[in-house]
Short mmCIF file of C-alpha atoms and ligand atoms in Angstrom, two decimals:
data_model
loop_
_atom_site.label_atom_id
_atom_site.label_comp_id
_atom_site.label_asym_id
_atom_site.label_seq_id
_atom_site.Cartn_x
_atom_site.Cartn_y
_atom_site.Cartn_z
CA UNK T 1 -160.65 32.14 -151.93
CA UNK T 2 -159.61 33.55 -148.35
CA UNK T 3 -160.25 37.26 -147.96
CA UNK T 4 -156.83 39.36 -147.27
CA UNK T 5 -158.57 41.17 -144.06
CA UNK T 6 -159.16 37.43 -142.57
CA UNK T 7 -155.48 36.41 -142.91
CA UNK T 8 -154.01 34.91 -139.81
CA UNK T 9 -151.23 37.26 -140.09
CA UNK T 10 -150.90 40.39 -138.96
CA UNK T 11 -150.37 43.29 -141.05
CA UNK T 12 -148.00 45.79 -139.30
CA UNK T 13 -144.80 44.65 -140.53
CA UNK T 14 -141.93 42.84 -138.79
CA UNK T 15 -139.87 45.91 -138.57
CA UNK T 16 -142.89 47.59 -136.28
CA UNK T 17 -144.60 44.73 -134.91
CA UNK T 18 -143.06 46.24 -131.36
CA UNK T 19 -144.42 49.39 -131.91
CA UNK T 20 -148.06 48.58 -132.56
CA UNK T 21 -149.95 51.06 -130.20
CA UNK T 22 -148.53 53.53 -127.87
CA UNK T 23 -149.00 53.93 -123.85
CA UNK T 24 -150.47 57.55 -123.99
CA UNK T 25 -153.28 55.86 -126.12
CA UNK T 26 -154.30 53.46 -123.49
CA UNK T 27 -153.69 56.20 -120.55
CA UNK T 28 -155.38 58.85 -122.25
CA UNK T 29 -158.30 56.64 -123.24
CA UNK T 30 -158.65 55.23 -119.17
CA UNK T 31 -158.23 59.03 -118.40
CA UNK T 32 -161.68 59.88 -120.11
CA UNK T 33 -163.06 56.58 -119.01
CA UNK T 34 -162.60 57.42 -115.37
CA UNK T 35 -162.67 61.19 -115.03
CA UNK T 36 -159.07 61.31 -114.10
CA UNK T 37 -156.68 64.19 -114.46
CA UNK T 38 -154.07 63.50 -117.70
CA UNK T 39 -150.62 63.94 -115.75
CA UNK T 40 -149.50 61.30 -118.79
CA UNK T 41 -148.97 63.12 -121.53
CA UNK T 42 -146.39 66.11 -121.88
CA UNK T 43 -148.10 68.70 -123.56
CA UNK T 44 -149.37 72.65 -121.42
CA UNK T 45 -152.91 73.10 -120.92
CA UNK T 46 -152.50 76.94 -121.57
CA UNK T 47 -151.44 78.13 -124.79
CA UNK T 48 -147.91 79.93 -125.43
CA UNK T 49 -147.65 83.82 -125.62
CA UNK T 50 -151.19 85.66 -127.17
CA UNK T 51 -148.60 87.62 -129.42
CA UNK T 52 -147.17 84.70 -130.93
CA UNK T 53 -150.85 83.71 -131.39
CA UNK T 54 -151.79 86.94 -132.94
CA UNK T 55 -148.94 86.89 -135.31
CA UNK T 56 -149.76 83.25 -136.94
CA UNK T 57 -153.23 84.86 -137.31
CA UNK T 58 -151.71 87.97 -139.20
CA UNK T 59 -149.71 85.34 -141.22
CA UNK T 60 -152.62 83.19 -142.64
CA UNK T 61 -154.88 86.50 -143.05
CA UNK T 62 -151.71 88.01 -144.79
CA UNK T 63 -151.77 84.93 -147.33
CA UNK T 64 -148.33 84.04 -145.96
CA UNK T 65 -147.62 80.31 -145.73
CA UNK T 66 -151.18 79.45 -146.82
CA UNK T 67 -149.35 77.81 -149.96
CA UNK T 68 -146.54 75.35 -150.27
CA UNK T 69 -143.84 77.42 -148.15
CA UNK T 70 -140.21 76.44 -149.57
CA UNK T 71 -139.14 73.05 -149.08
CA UNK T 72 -136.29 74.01 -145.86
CA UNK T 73 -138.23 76.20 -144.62
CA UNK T 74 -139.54 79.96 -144.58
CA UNK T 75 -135.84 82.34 -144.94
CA UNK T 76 -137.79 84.56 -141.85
CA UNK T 77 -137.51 81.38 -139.89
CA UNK T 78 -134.84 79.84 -140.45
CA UNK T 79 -132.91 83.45 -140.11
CA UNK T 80 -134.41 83.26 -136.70
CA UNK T 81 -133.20 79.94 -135.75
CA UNK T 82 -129.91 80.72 -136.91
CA UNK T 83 -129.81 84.04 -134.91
CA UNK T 84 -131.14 82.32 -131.90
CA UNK T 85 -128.28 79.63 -132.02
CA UNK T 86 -125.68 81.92 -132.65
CA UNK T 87 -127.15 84.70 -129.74
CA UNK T 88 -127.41 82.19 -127.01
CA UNK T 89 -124.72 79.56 -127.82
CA UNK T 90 -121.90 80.76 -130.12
CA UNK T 91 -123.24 78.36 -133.11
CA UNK T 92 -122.43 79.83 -136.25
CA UNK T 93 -124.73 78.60 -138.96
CA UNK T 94 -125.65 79.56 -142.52
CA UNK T 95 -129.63 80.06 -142.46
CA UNK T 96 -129.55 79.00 -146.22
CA UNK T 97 -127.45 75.55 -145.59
CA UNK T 98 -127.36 74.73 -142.88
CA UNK T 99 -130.78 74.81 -141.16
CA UNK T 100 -133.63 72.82 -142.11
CA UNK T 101 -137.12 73.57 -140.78
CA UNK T 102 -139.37 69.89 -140.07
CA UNK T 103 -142.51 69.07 -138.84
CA UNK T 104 -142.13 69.49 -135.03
CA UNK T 105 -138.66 67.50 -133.78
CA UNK T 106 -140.81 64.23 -134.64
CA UNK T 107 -140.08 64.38 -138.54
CA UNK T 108 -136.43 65.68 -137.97
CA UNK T 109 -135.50 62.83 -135.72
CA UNK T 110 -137.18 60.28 -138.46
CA UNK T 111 -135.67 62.36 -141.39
CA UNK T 112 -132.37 62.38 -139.77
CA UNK T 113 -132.04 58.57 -138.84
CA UNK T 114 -133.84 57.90 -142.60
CA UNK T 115 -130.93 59.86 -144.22
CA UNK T 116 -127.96 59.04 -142.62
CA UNK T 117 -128.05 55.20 -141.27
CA UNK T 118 -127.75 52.50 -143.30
CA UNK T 119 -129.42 49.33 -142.79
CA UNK T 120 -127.54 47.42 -140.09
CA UNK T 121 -125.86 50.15 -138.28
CA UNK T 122 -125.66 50.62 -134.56
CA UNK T 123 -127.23 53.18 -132.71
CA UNK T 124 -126.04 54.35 -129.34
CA UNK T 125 -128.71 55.83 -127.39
CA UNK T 126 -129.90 56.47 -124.17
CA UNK T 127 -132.28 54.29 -121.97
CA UNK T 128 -135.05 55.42 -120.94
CA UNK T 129 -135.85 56.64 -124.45
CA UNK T 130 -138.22 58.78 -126.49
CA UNK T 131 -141.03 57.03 -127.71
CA UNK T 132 -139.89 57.69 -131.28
CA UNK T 133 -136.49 56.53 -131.24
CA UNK T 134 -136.66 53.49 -131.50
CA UNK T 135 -139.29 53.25 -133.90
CA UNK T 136 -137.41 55.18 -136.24
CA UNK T 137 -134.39 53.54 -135.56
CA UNK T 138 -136.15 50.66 -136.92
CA UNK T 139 -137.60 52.15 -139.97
CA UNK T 140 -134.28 52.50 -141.08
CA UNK T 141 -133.04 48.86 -140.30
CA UNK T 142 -130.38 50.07 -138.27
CA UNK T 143 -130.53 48.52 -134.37
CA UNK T 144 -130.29 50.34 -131.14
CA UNK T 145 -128.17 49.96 -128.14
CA UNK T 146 -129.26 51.30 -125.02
CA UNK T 147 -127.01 52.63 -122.26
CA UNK T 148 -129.19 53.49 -119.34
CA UNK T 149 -129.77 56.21 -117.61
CA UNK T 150 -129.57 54.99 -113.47
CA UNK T 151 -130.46 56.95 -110.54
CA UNK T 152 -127.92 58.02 -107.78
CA UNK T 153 -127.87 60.44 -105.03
CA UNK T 154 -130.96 62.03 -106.67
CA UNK T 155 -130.24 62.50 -110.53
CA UNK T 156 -130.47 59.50 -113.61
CA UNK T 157 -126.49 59.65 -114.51
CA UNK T 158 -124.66 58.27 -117.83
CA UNK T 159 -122.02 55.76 -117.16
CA UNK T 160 -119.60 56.93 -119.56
CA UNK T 161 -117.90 53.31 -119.37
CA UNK T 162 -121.11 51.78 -120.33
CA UNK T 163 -121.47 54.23 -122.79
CA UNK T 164 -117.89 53.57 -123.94
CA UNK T 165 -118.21 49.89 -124.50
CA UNK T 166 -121.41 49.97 -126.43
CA UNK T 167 -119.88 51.50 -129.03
CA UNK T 168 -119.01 48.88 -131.53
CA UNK T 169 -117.23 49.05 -135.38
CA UNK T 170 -120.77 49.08 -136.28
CA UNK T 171 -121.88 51.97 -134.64
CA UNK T 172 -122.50 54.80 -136.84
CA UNK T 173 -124.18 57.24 -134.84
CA UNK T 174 -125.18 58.55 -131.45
CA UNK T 175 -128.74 59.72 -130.17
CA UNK T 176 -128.76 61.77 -127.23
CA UNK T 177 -131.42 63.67 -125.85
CA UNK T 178 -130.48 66.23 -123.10
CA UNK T 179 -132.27 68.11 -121.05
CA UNK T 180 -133.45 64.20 -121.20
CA UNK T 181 -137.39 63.04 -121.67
CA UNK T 182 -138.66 61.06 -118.81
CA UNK T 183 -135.85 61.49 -116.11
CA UNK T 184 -135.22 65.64 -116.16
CA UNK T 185 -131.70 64.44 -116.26
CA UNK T 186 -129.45 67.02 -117.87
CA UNK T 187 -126.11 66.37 -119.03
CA UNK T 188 -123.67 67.97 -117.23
CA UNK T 189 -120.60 69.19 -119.43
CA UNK T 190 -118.12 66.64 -117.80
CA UNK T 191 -120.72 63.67 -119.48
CA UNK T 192 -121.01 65.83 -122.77
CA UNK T 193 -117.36 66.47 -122.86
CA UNK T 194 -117.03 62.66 -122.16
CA UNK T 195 -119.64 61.92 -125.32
CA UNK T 196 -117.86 64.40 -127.49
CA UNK T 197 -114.43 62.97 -126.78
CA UNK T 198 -115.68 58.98 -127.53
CA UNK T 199 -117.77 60.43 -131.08
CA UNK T 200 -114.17 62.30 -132.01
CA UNK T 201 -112.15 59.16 -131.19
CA UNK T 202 -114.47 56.49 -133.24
CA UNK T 203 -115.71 58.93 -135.77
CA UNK T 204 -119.31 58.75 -134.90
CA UNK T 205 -121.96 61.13 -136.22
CA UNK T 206 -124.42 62.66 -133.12
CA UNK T 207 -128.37 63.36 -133.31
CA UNK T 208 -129.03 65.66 -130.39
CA UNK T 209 -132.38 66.25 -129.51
CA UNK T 210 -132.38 69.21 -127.40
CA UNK T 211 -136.24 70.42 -127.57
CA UNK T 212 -136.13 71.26 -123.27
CA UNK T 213 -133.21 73.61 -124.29
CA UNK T 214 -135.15 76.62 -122.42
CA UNK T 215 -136.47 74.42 -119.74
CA UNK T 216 -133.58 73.95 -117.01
CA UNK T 217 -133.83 74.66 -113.40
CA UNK T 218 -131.69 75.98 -110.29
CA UNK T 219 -127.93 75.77 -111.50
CA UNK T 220 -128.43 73.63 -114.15
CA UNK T 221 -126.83 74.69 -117.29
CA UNK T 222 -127.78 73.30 -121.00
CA UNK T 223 -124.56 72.83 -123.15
CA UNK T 224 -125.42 72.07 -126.64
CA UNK T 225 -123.42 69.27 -127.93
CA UNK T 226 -122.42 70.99 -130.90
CA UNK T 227 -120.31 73.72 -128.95
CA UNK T 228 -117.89 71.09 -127.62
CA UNK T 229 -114.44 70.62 -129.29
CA UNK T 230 -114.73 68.38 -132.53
CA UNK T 231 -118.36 68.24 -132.59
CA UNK T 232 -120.07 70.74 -134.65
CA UNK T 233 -119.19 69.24 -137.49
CA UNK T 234 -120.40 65.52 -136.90
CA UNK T 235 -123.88 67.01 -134.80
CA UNK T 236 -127.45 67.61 -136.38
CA UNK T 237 -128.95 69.14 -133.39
CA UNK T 238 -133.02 69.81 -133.23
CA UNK T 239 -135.17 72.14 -131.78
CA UNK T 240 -139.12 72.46 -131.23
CA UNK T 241 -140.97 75.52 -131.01
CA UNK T 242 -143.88 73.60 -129.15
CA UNK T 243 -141.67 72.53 -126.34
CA UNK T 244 -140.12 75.80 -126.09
CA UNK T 245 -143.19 77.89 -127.05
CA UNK T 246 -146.21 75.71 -125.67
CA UNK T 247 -147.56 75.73 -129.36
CA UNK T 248 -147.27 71.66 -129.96
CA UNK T 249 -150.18 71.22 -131.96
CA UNK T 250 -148.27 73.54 -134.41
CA UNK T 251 -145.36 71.23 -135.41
CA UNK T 252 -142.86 73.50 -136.13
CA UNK T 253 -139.43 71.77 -135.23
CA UNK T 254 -135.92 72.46 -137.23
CA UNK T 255 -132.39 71.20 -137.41
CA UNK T 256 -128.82 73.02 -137.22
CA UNK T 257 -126.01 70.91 -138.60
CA UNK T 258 -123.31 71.48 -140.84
CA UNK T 259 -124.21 71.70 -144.74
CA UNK T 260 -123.49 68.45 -145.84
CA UNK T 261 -126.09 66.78 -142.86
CA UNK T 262 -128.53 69.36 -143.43
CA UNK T 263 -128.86 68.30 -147.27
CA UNK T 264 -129.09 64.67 -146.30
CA UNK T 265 -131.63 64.83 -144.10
CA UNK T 266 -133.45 67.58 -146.28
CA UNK T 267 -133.37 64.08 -148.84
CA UNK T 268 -135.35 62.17 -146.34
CA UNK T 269 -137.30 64.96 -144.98
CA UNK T 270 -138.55 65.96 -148.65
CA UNK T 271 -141.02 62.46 -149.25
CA UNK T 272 -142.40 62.68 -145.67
CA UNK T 273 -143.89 65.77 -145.34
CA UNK T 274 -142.05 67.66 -147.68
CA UNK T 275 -143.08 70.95 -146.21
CA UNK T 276 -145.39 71.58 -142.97
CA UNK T 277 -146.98 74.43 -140.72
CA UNK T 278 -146.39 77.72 -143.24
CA UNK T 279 -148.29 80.11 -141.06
CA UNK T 280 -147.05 78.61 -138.17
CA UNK T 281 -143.45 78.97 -139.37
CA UNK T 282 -144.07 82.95 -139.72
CA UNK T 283 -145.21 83.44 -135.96
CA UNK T 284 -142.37 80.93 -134.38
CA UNK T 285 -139.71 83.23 -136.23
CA UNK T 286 -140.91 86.01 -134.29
CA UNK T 287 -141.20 83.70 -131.28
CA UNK T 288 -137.58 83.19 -131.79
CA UNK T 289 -136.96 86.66 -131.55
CA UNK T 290 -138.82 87.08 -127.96
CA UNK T 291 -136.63 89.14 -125.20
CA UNK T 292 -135.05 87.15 -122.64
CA UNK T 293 -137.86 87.81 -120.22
CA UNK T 294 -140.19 85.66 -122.21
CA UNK T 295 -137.65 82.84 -121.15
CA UNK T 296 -137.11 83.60 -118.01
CA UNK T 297 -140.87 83.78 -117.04
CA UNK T 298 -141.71 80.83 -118.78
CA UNK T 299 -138.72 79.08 -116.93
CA UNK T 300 -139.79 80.36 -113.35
CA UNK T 301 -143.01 79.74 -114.10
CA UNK T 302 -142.50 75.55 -114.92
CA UNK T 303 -139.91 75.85 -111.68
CA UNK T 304 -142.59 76.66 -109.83
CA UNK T 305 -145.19 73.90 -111.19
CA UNK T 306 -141.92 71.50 -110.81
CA UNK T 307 -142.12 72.52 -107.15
CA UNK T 308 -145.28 72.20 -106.44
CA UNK T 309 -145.56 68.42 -108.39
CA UNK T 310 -141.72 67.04 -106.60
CA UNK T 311 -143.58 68.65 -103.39
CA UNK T 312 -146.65 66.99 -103.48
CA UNK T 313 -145.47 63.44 -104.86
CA UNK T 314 -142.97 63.38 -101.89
CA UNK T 315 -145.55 63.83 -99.49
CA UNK T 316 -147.66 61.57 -101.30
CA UNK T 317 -145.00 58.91 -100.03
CA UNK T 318 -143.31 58.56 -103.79
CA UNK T 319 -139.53 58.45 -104.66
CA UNK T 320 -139.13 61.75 -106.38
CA UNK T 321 -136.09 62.61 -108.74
CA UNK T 322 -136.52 66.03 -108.53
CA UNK T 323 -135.75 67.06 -112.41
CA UNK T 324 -132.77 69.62 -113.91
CA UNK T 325 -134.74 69.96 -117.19
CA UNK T 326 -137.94 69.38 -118.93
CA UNK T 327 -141.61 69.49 -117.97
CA UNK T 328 -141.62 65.50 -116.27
CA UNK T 329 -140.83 64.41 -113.17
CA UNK T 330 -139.87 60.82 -112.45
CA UNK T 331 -140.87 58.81 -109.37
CA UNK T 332 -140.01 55.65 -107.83
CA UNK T 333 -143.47 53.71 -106.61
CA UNK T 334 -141.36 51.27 -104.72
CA UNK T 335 -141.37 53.02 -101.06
CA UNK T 336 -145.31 52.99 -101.52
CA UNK T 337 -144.69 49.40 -101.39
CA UNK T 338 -145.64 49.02 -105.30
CA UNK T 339 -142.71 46.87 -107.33
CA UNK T 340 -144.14 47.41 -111.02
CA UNK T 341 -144.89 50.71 -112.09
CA UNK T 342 -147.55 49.41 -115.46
CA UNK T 343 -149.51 47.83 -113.23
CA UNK T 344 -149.25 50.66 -110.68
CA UNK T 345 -150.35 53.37 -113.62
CA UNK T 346 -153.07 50.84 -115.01
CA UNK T 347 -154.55 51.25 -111.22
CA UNK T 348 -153.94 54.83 -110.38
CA UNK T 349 -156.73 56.01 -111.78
CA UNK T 350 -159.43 54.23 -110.19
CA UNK T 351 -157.47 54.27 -106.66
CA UNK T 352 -156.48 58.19 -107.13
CA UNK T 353 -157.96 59.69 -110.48
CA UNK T 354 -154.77 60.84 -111.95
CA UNK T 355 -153.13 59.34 -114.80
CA UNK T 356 -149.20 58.75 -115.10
CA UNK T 357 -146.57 56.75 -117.77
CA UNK T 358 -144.79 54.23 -116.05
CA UNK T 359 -141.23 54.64 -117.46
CA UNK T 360 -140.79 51.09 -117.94
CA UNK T 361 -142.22 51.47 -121.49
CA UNK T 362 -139.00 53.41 -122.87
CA UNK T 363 -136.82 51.07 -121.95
CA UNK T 364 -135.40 47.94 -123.49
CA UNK T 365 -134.26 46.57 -120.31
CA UNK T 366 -138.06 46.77 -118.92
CA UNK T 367 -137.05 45.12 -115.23
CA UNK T 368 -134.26 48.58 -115.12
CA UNK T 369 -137.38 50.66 -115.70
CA UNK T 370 -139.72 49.15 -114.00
CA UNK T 371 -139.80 50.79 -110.57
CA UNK T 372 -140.55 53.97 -112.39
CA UNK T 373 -143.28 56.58 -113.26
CA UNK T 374 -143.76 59.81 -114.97
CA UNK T 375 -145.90 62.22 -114.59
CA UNK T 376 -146.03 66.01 -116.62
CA UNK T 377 -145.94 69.27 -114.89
CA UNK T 378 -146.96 71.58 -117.44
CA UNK T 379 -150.13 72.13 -116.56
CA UNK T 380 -152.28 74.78 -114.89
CA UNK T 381 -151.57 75.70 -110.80
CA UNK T 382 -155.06 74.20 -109.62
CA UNK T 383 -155.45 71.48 -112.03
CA UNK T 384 -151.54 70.53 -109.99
CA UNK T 385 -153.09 71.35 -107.04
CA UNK T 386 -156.18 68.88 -107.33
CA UNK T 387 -153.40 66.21 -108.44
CA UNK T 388 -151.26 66.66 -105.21
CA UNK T 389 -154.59 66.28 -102.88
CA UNK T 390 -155.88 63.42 -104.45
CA UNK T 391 -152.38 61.13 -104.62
CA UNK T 392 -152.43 62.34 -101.10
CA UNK T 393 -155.02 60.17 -100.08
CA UNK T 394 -152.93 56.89 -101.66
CA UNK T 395 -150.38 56.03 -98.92
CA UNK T 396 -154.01 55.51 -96.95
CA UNK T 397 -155.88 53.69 -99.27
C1 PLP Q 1 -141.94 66.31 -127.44
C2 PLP Q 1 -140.64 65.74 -127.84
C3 PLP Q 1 -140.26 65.64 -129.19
C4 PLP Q 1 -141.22 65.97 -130.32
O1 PLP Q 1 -141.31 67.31 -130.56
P1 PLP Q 1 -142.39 67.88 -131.62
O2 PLP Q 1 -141.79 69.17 -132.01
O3 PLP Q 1 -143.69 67.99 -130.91
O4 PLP Q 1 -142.47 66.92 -132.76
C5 PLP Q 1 -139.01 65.17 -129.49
N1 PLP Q 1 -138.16 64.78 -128.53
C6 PLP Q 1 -138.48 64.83 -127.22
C7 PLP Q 1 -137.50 64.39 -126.21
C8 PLP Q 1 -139.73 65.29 -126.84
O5 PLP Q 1 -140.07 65.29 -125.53
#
């Protein structure tokens, strides 16, 4: 009798067999191996503010959270989110229906494309992508169209004719992702308006994922989807405090949406986790509540590690895209006379002793990605600093 474990087959299913093992994995792992420094993967090397610290500390001593917390989340939090919504964007909604707290944006992007595709669908999305996306896309059965993303005169823009004819009578739902995770892209409001115009016309539902929300630069502005004409009631937008906080090992992530959504997805979101991060949840509701400085320090403060990366890499002899949004920056290896940016990241290490993601991984269309390569800014001044001298030393290697 053949064992099961010796079966020729493999066991990941069909549906994942793509999504076997991850980049950062590899990256990380030849990041140990060689001593290098992890510009790869985006998460801050310091932790967010001490008093948001101190107050999930108070929480678990308090026996707050330590149990169970309600299934959509802590009222104190989800008050906050609603507050913070309404405060900074105009977005009315009702902390009892229409906000759902998840485990980190992860479980609300899964929980929303669970809940509300059905197998078959279409969804629109944009190229370069998430890591998640797709995977999720394909736990539901649904399929996934990319529109890319393409560099000119500096910034990755959306070809809103592209965009236009990918949408199909199969299409149920958009998936956008602005301030946008690898290019620092964000959408101006001429593309949103653009997006929201096309979802009112064909009657298309829209996951936002706006987790860089408090991370744009210079005169960038971030326009949640939601507040466009016709939208808020077809948009399920989602938040992170660990992008927006520098607490990612917390998982605390939530969605707005009308009542209806937020119920749907609260179906899905219920046999995943079904509840996640209680003490956590206390301290982010206070994070939520932080004065405007908080933002605007944390926001000069990843300017000026943006600056001191885009700097660097350009005199390093890279392309650099010098990013709106997020903690990434995105560089084009080809005027260092490199054409494929996986092979380019699987040799950085040894040849500099930093680690990068070469874009080409979130894309579909590899050969449109392939040029390019990530690397994360968040990250202390000197560890930057030792980055910047040792690429220098590539354009004479
Ligand atoms: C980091 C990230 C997420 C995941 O957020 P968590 O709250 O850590 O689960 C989702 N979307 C994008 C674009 C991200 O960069």
């Amino acid at each position: 009798m053949a064992a099961m474990t010796s079966s020729a087959r493999p066991f990941l299913n069909r549906r994942l067999a793509e999504f076997g093992t991850t980049i950062f994995a590899e990256m990380s792992a030849l990041a140990l191996r060689t001593g290098s420094i992890n510009l790869g993967q985006g998460f801050p090397d310091t932790d967010g503010p001490e008093e948001i610290r101190e107050a999930a500390v108070r929480a678990l001593r308090d026996g707050r959270g330590n149990q169970y917390p309600p299934g959509p989340g802590v009222p104190e939090l989800r008050h906050a989110v609603a507050d913070h919504q309404l405060r900074r964007y105009g977005l009315a909604y009702d902390p009892d229906t229409e906000v759902l707290v998840t485990a980190g944006a992860t479980e609300a992007i899964a929980a929303s494309l669970l809940a509300l595709l059905e197998p078959g669908d279409e969804v629109v999305a944009l190229e370069p992508y998430y890591d998640s996306y797709a995977a999720c896309i394909a736990m539901a059965g649904a399929r996934r169209v990319p529109v890319t993303l393409r560099p000119s005169e500096g910034r990755f823009r959306l070809d809103l004719d592209e965009l236009r004819d990918a949408v199909t009578d199969r299409t149920r739902l958009l998936l956008l992702n602005t301030p946008h995770n690898p290019t620092g892209t964000v959408l101006t409001r001429a593309e949103l308006a653009a997006v929201a115009e096309l979802a009112v016309e064909r009657d298309l539902l829209v996951v936002t994922d706006e987790v860089y929300e408090h991370l744009v630069f210079d005169d960038a502005e971030h326009v949640p989807l939601a507040t466009l004409p016709g939208m808020r009631e077809r948009t399920v937008t989602l938040g992170s405090a660990g992008k927006s906080f520098s607490f990612t090992g917390w998982k605390v992530g939530w969605v707005t949406a009308p009542a209806p959504l937020v119920t749907a997805v609260r179906s899905a979101k219920q046999y995943l986790t079904y509840v996640a991060s209680g003490p956590f949840q206390y301290a982010v509701a206070e994070a939520l509540a932080l004065p405007e400085t908080y933002f605007e320090d944390f926001r000069a403060d990843m300017r000026a590690k943006r600056d001191l990366l885009a700097g660097g890499l350009a005199e390093a002899g890279f392309g650099v895209y010098v990013p709106s949004g997020t903690y990434f920056v995105t560089t084009d290896v080809r005027p260092l006379g490199e054409t494929d940016g996986v092979a380019f990241c699987r040799s950085l290490p040894e040849r500099a002793g930093v680690v990068a993601i070469p874009n080409a991984v979130f894309y579909d269309h590899r050969e449109e990605g392939a040029p390019f390569v990530r690397f994360a800014f968040c990250k202390r001044t000197e560890v930057l600093q030792d980055a910047v001298t040792r690429l220098k030393g590539l354009a004479h290697a």
